[in-house]
mmCIF file of C-alpha atoms in Angstrom:
data_model
loop_
_atom_site.group_PDB
_atom_site.id
_atom_site.type_symbol
_atom_site.label_atom_id
_atom_site.label_comp_id
_atom_site.label_asym_id
_atom_site.label_seq_id
_atom_site.Cartn_x
_atom_site.Cartn_y
_atom_site.Cartn_z
ATOM 1 C CA MET A 13 -37.766 -127.268 125.845
ATOM 2 C CA GLY A 14 -40.625 -129.528 126.625
ATOM 3 C CA GLN A 15 -40.941 -131.091 123.221
ATOM 4 C CA TRP A 16 -38.384 -133.943 123.750
ATOM 5 C CA PRO A 17 -38.675 -136.469 126.554
ATOM 6 C CA ALA A 18 -35.791 -136.729 128.956
ATOM 7 C CA SER A 19 -33.231 -139.414 128.106
ATOM 8 C CA SER A 20 -34.063 -141.264 131.300
ATOM 9 C CA GLN A 21 -37.640 -141.708 130.094
ATOM 10 C CA VAL A 22 -36.719 -143.392 126.719
ATOM 11 C CA ARG A 23 -35.141 -146.803 127.065
ATOM 12 C CA PRO A 24 -35.087 -149.540 124.428
ATOM 13 C CA THR A 25 -36.910 -152.733 125.309
ATOM 14 C CA PRO A 26 -34.873 -155.977 125.286
ATOM 15 C CA THR A 27 -36.251 -156.969 121.851
ATOM 16 C CA GLU A 28 -35.392 -153.657 120.223
ATOM 17 C CA THR A 29 -32.002 -152.695 118.931
ATOM 18 C CA SER A 30 -30.165 -149.835 120.465
ATOM 19 C CA SER A 31 -28.416 -149.022 117.184
ATOM 20 C CA PRO A 32 -28.425 -145.367 116.260
ATOM 21 C CA TYR A 33 -29.042 -146.483 112.652
ATOM 22 C CA GLY A 34 -32.320 -148.222 113.428
ATOM 23 C CA GLY A 35 -31.316 -151.738 112.423
ATOM 24 C CA PRO A 36 -33.583 -154.758 112.875
ATOM 25 C CA PRO A 37 -33.978 -156.363 116.309
ATOM 26 C CA GLY A 38 -31.224 -158.820 117.206
ATOM 27 C CA GLY A 39 -28.355 -156.879 115.714
ATOM 28 C CA GLY A 40 -28.987 -157.277 111.978
ATOM 29 C CA PRO A 41 -28.496 -160.131 109.535
ATOM 30 C CA TYR A 42 -25.157 -161.120 111.107
ATOM 31 C CA GLY A 43 -26.417 -161.758 114.623
ATOM 32 C CA PRO A 44 -25.747 -159.772 117.771
ATOM 33 C CA ALA A 45 -22.736 -157.524 117.980
ATOM 34 C CA PRO A 46 -19.629 -158.899 119.716
ATOM 35 C CA GLY A 47 -19.224 -158.262 123.415
ATOM 36 C CA PRO A 48 -16.504 -156.272 125.144
ATOM 37 C CA GLY A 49 -13.068 -156.780 123.627
ATOM 38 C CA GLY A 50 -14.492 -157.786 120.233
ATOM 39 C CA TYR A 51 -15.277 -161.394 121.191
ATOM 40 C CA GLN A 52 -18.669 -162.976 120.953
ATOM 41 C CA ALA A 53 -19.950 -165.100 123.808
ATOM 42 C CA PRO A 54 -19.876 -168.853 123.125
ATOM 43 C CA PRO A 55 -23.155 -170.456 122.119
ATOM 44 C CA PRO A 56 -25.229 -172.125 124.826
ATOM 45 C CA GLY A 57 -23.790 -175.542 125.544
ATOM 46 C CA GLY A 58 -20.211 -174.472 124.830
ATOM 47 C CA TYR A 59 -17.940 -175.243 121.884
ATOM 48 C CA GLN A 60 -19.191 -177.807 119.364
ATOM 49 C CA ALA A 61 -16.608 -180.113 117.787
ATOM 50 C CA PRO A 62 -16.578 -180.393 113.976
ATOM 51 C CA PRO A 63 -18.406 -183.373 112.503
ATOM 52 C CA PRO A 64 -16.468 -186.631 112.044
ATOM 53 C CA GLY A 65 -14.463 -186.583 108.846
ATOM 54 C CA GLY A 66 -13.515 -182.916 109.108
ATOM 55 C CA TYR A 67 -14.983 -179.859 107.462
ATOM 56 C CA GLN A 68 -17.586 -180.561 104.823
ATOM 57 C CA GLY A 69 -17.304 -177.606 102.442
ATOM 58 C CA PRO A 70 -18.976 -176.989 99.086
ATOM 59 C CA TYR A 71 -16.486 -179.273 97.258
ATOM 60 C CA GLN A 72 -18.128 -182.254 95.609
ATOM 61 C CA GLN A 73 -16.465 -185.458 94.585
ATOM 62 C CA PRO A 74 -16.255 -185.969 90.799
ATOM 63 C CA ARG A 75 -19.125 -188.031 89.528
ATOM 64 C CA PRO A 76 -18.325 -191.542 88.318
ATOM 65 C CA GLY A 77 -17.570 -191.554 84.605
ATOM 66 C CA SER A 78 -15.956 -188.126 84.379
ATOM 67 C CA GLY A 79 -12.670 -189.906 83.684
ATOM 68 C CA LEU A 80 -14.143 -190.948 80.340
ATOM 69 C CA ALA A 81 -14.671 -187.299 79.439
ATOM 70 C CA THR A 82 -11.079 -186.512 80.384
ATOM 71 C CA ALA A 83 -9.825 -189.492 78.359
ATOM 72 C CA SER A 84 -11.875 -188.270 75.400
ATOM 73 C CA LEU A 85 -10.293 -184.835 75.620
ATOM 74 C CA VAL A 86 -6.729 -186.146 75.997
ATOM 75 C CA LEU A 87 -7.048 -188.636 73.134
ATOM 76 C CA GLY A 88 -8.777 -186.024 70.999
ATOM 77 C CA VAL A 89 -5.979 -183.511 71.497
ATOM 78 C CA ALA A 90 -3.333 -186.155 70.726
ATOM 79 C CA SER A 91 -5.099 -187.485 67.621
ATOM 80 C CA PRO A 92 -4.176 -184.759 65.075
ATOM 81 C CA PHE A 93 -0.502 -185.184 65.900
ATOM 82 C CA LEU A 94 -0.652 -188.969 65.914
ATOM 83 C CA VAL A 95 -2.270 -189.029 62.447
ATOM 84 C CA PHE A 96 1.245 -188.599 61.061
ATOM 85 C CA VAL A 97 2.712 -191.424 63.194
ATOM 86 C CA CYS A 98 1.749 -194.530 61.224
ATOM 87 C CA PHE A 99 -1.849 -193.320 61.323
ATOM 88 C CA VAL A 100 -2.164 -194.150 65.039
ATOM 89 C CA GLY A 101 -4.259 -190.987 65.307
ATOM 90 C CA VAL A 102 -7.158 -192.782 63.640
ATOM 91 C CA LEU A 103 -7.344 -195.259 66.511
ATOM 92 C CA THR A 104 -7.033 -192.558 69.179
ATOM 93 C CA ALA A 105 -9.664 -190.422 67.425
ATOM 94 C CA ILE A 106 -12.129 -193.304 67.298
ATOM 95 C CA LEU A 107 -11.523 -194.127 70.975
ATOM 96 C CA SER A 108 -11.946 -190.461 71.850
ATOM 97 C CA ILE A 109 -15.301 -190.322 70.095
ATOM 98 C CA VAL A 110 -16.458 -193.503 71.854
ATOM 99 C CA PHE A 111 -15.330 -192.302 75.300
ATOM 100 C CA GLY A 112 -16.884 -188.879 74.727
ATOM 101 C CA GLY A 113 -20.173 -190.443 73.652
ATOM 102 C CA VAL A 114 -20.305 -192.653 76.739
ATOM 103 C CA ALA A 115 -19.496 -189.677 78.991
ATOM 104 C CA LEU A 116 -22.257 -187.623 77.359
ATOM 105 C CA SER A 117 -24.764 -190.460 77.751
ATOM 106 C CA ARG A 118 -23.913 -190.609 81.476
ATOM 107 C CA GLY A 119 -24.241 -186.828 81.750
ATOM 108 C CA VAL A 120 -20.754 -186.207 83.164
ATOM 109 C CA GLY A 121 -17.926 -183.977 81.955
ATOM 110 C CA LYS A 122 -20.032 -182.496 79.171
ATOM 111 C CA GLY A 123 -17.559 -179.797 78.119
ATOM 112 C CA ARG A 124 -14.542 -182.109 78.064
ATOM 113 C CA ALA A 125 -16.459 -184.816 76.204
ATOM 114 C CA ILE A 126 -17.723 -182.417 73.526
ATOM 115 C CA ALA A 127 -14.259 -180.887 73.080
ATOM 116 C CA GLY A 128 -12.713 -184.361 72.714
ATOM 117 C CA ILE A 129 -15.307 -185.392 70.151
ATOM 118 C CA VAL A 130 -14.920 -182.195 68.098
ATOM 119 C CA VAL A 131 -11.113 -182.388 67.994
ATOM 120 C CA SER A 132 -11.288 -186.099 67.121
ATOM 121 C CA VAL A 133 -13.664 -185.452 64.238
ATOM 122 C CA LEU A 134 -11.270 -182.771 62.974
ATOM 123 C CA ALA A 135 -8.402 -185.281 63.261
ATOM 124 C CA LEU A 136 -10.379 -187.810 61.210
ATOM 125 C CA ILE A 137 -11.037 -185.147 58.568
ATOM 126 C CA LEU A 138 -7.311 -184.361 58.524
ATOM 127 C CA PHE A 139 -6.534 -188.074 58.202
ATOM 128 C CA THR A 140 -8.955 -188.393 55.278
ATOM 129 C CA ILE A 141 -7.331 -185.474 53.456
ATOM 130 C CA VAL A 142 -3.811 -186.837 54.037
ATOM 131 C CA ALA A 143 -4.813 -190.375 53.034
ATOM 132 C CA MET A 144 -6.455 -189.170 49.800
ATOM 133 C CA TRP A 145 -3.380 -187.078 48.932
ATOM 134 C CA PHE A 146 -1.055 -190.018 49.655
ATOM 135 C CA TRP A 147 -3.207 -192.387 47.577
ATOM 136 C CA ASN A 148 -3.152 -189.989 44.614
ATOM 137 C CA VAL A 149 0.643 -189.665 44.809
ATOM 138 C CA VAL A 150 1.077 -193.433 44.917
ATOM 139 C CA GLN A 151 -1.284 -193.867 41.962
ATOM 140 C CA ASP A 152 0.468 -191.175 39.890
ATOM 141 C CA CYS A 153 4.039 -192.269 40.595
ATOM 142 C CA GLY A 154 3.321 -196.003 40.635
ATOM 143 C CA ARG A 155 2.388 -196.051 36.958
ATOM 144 C CA LEU A 156 5.804 -194.772 35.852
ATOM 145 C CA PRO A 157 8.755 -197.045 35.022
ATOM 146 C CA GLY A 158 11.380 -197.713 37.783
ATOM 147 C CA GLN A 159 13.757 -194.737 37.660
ATOM 148 C CA LEU A 160 11.039 -192.196 36.842
ATOM 149 C CA ALA A 161 8.852 -193.558 39.682
ATOM 150 C CA ASP A 162 11.720 -192.999 42.130
ATOM 151 C CA GLN A 163 12.180 -189.428 40.915
ATOM 152 C CA CYS A 164 8.432 -188.833 41.154
ATOM 153 C CA PHE A 165 8.293 -190.061 44.775
ATOM 154 C CA ARG A 166 11.342 -187.971 45.732
ATOM 155 C CA SER A 167 9.814 -184.843 44.204
ATOM 156 C CA ARG A 168 6.485 -185.402 45.989
ATOM 157 C CA PHE A 169 8.086 -186.411 49.326
ATOM 158 C CA PRO A 170 11.090 -184.086 49.761
ATOM 159 C CA TRP A 171 11.685 -185.267 53.327
ATOM 160 C CA VAL A 172 12.507 -188.793 52.118
ATOM 161 C CA GLY A 173 16.307 -189.258 52.115
ATOM 162 C CA ARG A 174 18.078 -189.475 48.792
ATOM 163 C CA SER A 175 20.168 -192.527 48.112
ATOM 164 C CA GLY A 176 23.183 -192.289 45.993
#
């Protein structure tokens, strides 16, 4: 049996690992293995207190101006509904486009700003269609004499209450 050295003759040096899997020196990418009982010895110099202000994780504060992108999105989403409320949606759509443009020029909240602008443009298109339809109805019914004009408006706007 002379082909293998006796176990007392083979000892790992302090820089080598004694892992049976042949890992890198120092215990692998996660540092040395924990000591007895599963606990790792404290670092030299003892426990280090966290930095002032608490833990500084990967969270970043929102960049200045991202509120404009949010305002653009909120006003843009509200605009199509507000088109039917005394055409207030036109004002909110215009403000949404302005806020979204400023947010894009500052390079903040790109997705929210673009979404606000797109929905606002769609609201303005909706407003244009509704305004053209309303103008045509007024032109058609306004040319008729009194009683016929009333009947024309009632037939075109069925949600308007009937008097009588």
